PDB file of C-alpha atoms and ligand atoms in Angstrom:
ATOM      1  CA  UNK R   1    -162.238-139.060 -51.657  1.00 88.00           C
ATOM      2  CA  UNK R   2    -158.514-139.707 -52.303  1.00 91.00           C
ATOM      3  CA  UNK R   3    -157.671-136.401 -50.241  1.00 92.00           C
ATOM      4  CA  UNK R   4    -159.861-137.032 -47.518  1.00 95.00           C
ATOM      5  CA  UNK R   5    -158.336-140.981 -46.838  1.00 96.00           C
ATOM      6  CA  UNK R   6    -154.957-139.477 -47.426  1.00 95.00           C
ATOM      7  CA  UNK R   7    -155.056-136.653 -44.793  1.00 95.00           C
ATOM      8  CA  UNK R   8    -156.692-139.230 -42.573  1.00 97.00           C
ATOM      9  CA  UNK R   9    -153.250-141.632 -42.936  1.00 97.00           C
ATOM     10  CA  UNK R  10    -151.495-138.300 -42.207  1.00 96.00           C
ATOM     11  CA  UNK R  11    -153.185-137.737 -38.784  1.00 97.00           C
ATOM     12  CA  UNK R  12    -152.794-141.261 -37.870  1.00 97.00           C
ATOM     13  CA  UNK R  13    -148.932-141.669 -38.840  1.00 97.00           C
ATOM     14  CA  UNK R  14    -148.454-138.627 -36.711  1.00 97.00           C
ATOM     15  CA  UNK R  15    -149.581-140.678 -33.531  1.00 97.00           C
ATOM     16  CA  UNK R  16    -146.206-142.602 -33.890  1.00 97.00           C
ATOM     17  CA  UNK R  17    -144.525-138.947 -32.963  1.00 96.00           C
ATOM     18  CA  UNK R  18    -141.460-139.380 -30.930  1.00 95.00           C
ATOM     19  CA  UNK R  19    -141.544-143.354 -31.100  1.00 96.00           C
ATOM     20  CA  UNK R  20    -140.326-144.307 -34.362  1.00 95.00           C
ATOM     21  CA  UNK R  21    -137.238-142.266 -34.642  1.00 92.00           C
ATOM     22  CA  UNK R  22    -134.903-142.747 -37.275  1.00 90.00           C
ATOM     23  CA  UNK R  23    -137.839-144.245 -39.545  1.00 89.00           C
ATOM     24  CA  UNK R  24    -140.352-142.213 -40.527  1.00 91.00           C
ATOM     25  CA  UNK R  25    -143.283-141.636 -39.648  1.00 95.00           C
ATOM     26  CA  UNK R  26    -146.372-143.411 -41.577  1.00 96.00           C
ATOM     27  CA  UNK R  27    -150.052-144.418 -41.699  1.00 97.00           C
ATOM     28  CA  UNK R  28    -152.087-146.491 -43.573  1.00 98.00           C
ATOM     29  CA  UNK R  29    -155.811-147.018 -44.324  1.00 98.00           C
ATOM     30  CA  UNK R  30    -157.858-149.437 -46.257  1.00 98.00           C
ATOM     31  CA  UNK R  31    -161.210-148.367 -47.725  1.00 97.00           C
ATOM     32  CA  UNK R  32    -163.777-150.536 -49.167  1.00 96.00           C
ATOM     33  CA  UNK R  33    -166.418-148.988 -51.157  1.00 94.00           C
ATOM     34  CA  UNK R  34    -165.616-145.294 -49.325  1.00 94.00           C
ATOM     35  CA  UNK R  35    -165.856-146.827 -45.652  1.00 97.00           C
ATOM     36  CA  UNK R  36    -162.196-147.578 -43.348  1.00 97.00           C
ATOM     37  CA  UNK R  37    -162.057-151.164 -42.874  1.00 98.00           C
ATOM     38  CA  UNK R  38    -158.678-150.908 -41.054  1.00 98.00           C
ATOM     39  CA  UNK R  39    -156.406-148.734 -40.214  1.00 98.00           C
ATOM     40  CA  UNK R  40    -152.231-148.950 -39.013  1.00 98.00           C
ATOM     41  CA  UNK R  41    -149.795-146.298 -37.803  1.00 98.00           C
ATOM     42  CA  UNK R  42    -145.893-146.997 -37.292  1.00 96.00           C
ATOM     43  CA  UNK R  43    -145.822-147.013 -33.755  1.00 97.00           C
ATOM     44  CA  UNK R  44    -142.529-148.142 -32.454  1.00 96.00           C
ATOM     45  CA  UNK R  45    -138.933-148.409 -34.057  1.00 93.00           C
ATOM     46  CA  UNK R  46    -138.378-152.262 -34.664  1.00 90.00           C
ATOM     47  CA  UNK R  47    -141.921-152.980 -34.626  1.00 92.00           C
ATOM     48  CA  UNK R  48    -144.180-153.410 -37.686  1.00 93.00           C
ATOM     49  CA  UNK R  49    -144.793-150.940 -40.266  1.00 94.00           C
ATOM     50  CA  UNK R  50    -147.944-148.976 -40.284  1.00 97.00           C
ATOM     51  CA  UNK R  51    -149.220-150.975 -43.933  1.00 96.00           C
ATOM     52  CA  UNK R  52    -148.956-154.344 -42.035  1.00 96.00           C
ATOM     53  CA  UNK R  53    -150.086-152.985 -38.822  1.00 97.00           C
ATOM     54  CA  UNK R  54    -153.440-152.084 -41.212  1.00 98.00           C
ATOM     55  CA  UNK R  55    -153.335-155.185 -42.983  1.00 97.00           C
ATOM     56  CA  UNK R  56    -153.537-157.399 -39.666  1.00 96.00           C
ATOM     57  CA  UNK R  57    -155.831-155.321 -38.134  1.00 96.00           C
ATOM     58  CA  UNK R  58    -158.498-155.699 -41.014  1.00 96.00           C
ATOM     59  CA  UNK R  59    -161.529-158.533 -39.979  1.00 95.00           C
ATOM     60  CA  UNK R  60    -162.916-158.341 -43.503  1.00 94.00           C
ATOM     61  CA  UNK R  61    -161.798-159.247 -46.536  1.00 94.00           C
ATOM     62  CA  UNK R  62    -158.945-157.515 -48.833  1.00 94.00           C
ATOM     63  CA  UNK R  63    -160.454-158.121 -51.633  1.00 89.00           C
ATOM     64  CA  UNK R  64    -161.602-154.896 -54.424  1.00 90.00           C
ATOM     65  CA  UNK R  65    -160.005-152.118 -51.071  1.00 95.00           C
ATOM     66  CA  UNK R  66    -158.447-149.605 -51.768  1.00 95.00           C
ATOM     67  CA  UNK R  67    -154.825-148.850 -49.536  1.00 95.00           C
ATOM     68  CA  UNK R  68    -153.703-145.761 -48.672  1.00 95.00           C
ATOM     69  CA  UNK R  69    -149.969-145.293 -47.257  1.00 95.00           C
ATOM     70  CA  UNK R  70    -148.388-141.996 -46.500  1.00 95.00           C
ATOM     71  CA  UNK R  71    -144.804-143.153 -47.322  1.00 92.00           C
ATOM     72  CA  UNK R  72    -144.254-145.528 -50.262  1.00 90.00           C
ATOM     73  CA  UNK R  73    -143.918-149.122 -48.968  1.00 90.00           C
ATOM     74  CA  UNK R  74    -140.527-150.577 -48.699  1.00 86.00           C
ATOM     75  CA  UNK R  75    -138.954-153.505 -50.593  1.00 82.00           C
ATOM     76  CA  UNK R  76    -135.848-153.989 -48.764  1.00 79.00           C
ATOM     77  CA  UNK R  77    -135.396-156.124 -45.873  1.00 78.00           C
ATOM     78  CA  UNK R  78    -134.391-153.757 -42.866  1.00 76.00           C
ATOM     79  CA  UNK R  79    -135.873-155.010 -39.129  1.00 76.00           C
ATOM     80  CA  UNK R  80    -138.766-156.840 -40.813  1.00 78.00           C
ATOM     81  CA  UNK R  81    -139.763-158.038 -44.148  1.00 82.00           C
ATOM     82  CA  UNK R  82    -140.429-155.854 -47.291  1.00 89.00           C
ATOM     83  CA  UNK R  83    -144.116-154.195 -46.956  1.00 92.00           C
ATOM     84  CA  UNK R  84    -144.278-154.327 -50.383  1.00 90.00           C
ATOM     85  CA  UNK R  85    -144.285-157.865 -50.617  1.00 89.00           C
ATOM     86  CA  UNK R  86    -147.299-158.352 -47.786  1.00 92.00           C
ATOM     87  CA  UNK R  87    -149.060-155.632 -50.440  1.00 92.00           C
ATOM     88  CA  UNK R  88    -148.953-157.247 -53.327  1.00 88.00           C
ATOM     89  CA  UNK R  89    -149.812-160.895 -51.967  1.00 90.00           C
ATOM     90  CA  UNK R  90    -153.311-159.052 -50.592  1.00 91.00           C
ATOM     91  CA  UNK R  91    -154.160-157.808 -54.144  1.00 87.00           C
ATOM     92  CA  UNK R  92    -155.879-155.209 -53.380  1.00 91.00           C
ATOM     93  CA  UNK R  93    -157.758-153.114 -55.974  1.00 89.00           C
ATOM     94  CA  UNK R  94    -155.832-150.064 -55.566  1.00 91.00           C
ATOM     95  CA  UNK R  95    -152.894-148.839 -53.942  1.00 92.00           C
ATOM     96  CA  UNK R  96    -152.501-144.781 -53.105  1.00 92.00           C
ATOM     97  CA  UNK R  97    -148.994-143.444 -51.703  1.00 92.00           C
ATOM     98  CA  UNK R  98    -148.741-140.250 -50.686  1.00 90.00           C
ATOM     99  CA  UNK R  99    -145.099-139.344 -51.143  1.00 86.00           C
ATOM    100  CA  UNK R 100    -141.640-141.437 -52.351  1.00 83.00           C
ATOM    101  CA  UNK R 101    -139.050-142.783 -49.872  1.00 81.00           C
ATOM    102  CA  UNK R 102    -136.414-140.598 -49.586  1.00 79.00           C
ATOM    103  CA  UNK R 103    -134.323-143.321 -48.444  1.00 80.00           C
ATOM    104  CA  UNK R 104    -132.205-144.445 -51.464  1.00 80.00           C
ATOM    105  CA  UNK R 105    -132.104-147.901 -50.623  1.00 78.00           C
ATOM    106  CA  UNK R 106    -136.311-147.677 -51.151  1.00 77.00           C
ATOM    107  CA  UNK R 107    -137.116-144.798 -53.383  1.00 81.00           C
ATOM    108  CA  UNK R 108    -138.946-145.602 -56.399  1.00 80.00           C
ATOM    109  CA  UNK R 109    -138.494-148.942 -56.165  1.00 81.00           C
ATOM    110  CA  UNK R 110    -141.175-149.903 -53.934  1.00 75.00           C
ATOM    111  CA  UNK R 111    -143.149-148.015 -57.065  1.00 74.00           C
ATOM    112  CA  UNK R 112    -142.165-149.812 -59.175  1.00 73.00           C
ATOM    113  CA  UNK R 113    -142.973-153.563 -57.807  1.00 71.00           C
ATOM    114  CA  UNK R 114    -146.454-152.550 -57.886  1.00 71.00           C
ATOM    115  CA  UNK R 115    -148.328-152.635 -60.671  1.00 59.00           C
ATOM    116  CA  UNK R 116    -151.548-150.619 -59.642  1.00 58.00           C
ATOM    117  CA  UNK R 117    -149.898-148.536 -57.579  1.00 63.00           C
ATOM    118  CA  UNK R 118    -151.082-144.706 -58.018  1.00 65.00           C
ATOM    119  CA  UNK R 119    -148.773-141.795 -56.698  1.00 61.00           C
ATOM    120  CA  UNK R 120    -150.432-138.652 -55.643  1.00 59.00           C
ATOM    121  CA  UNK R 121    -150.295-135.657 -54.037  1.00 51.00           C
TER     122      UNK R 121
HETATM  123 ZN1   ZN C   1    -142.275-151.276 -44.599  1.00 90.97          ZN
END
């Protein structure tokens, strides 16, 4: 199910197309027992990142979901606050990132501040 949630992030970070320029371009999901519960894309530069754009959107609960981010979440503070921060506050169950930040000032480190954080693909 992993792929299928992950390629689904992919389609919707690719909505923010042309918008978002120089960040990149990212989605997010958040799956409770194999059912979206909210969903987030990056859609403009300066405006929120697709993992809080999820987060606010969800009506239900964050508790035991599962998120799924395209681009590992930041922890530096750039035009708005760290998404890794907002992350771990919401303790959710699980936390699946598609690729690394190739930005220096993020790579690896937004990893690392999560504990249950699970890189794939
Ligand atoms: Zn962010």
């Amino acid at each position: 199910m992993d792929e299928f949630f992950m390629e689904k992030a992919i389609k919707l970070a690719k909505l923010g197309e042309g918008k978002v320029n120089p960040n990149p371009l990212v989605g997010a999901i958040i799956v409770k027992e194999n059912r979206i519960i909210a969903q987030g894309y990056h859609e403009k530069f300066g405006q929120p990142h697709a993992e809080i754009n999820a987060i606010e959107s969800s009506r239900e609960s964050l508790k035991d979901t599962t998120i799924y981010v395209t681009l590992e979440p930041c922890c530096h503070y750039g035009k708005t606050p760290p998404c890794v921060d907002k992350i771990i506050e919401n303790k959710f169950k699980r936390v699946v990132v598609g690729t690394l930040d190739p930005n220096p000032l993020v790579s690896g480190k937004g990893v690392k501040n999560l504990e249950k954080m699970e890189l794939k693909y």
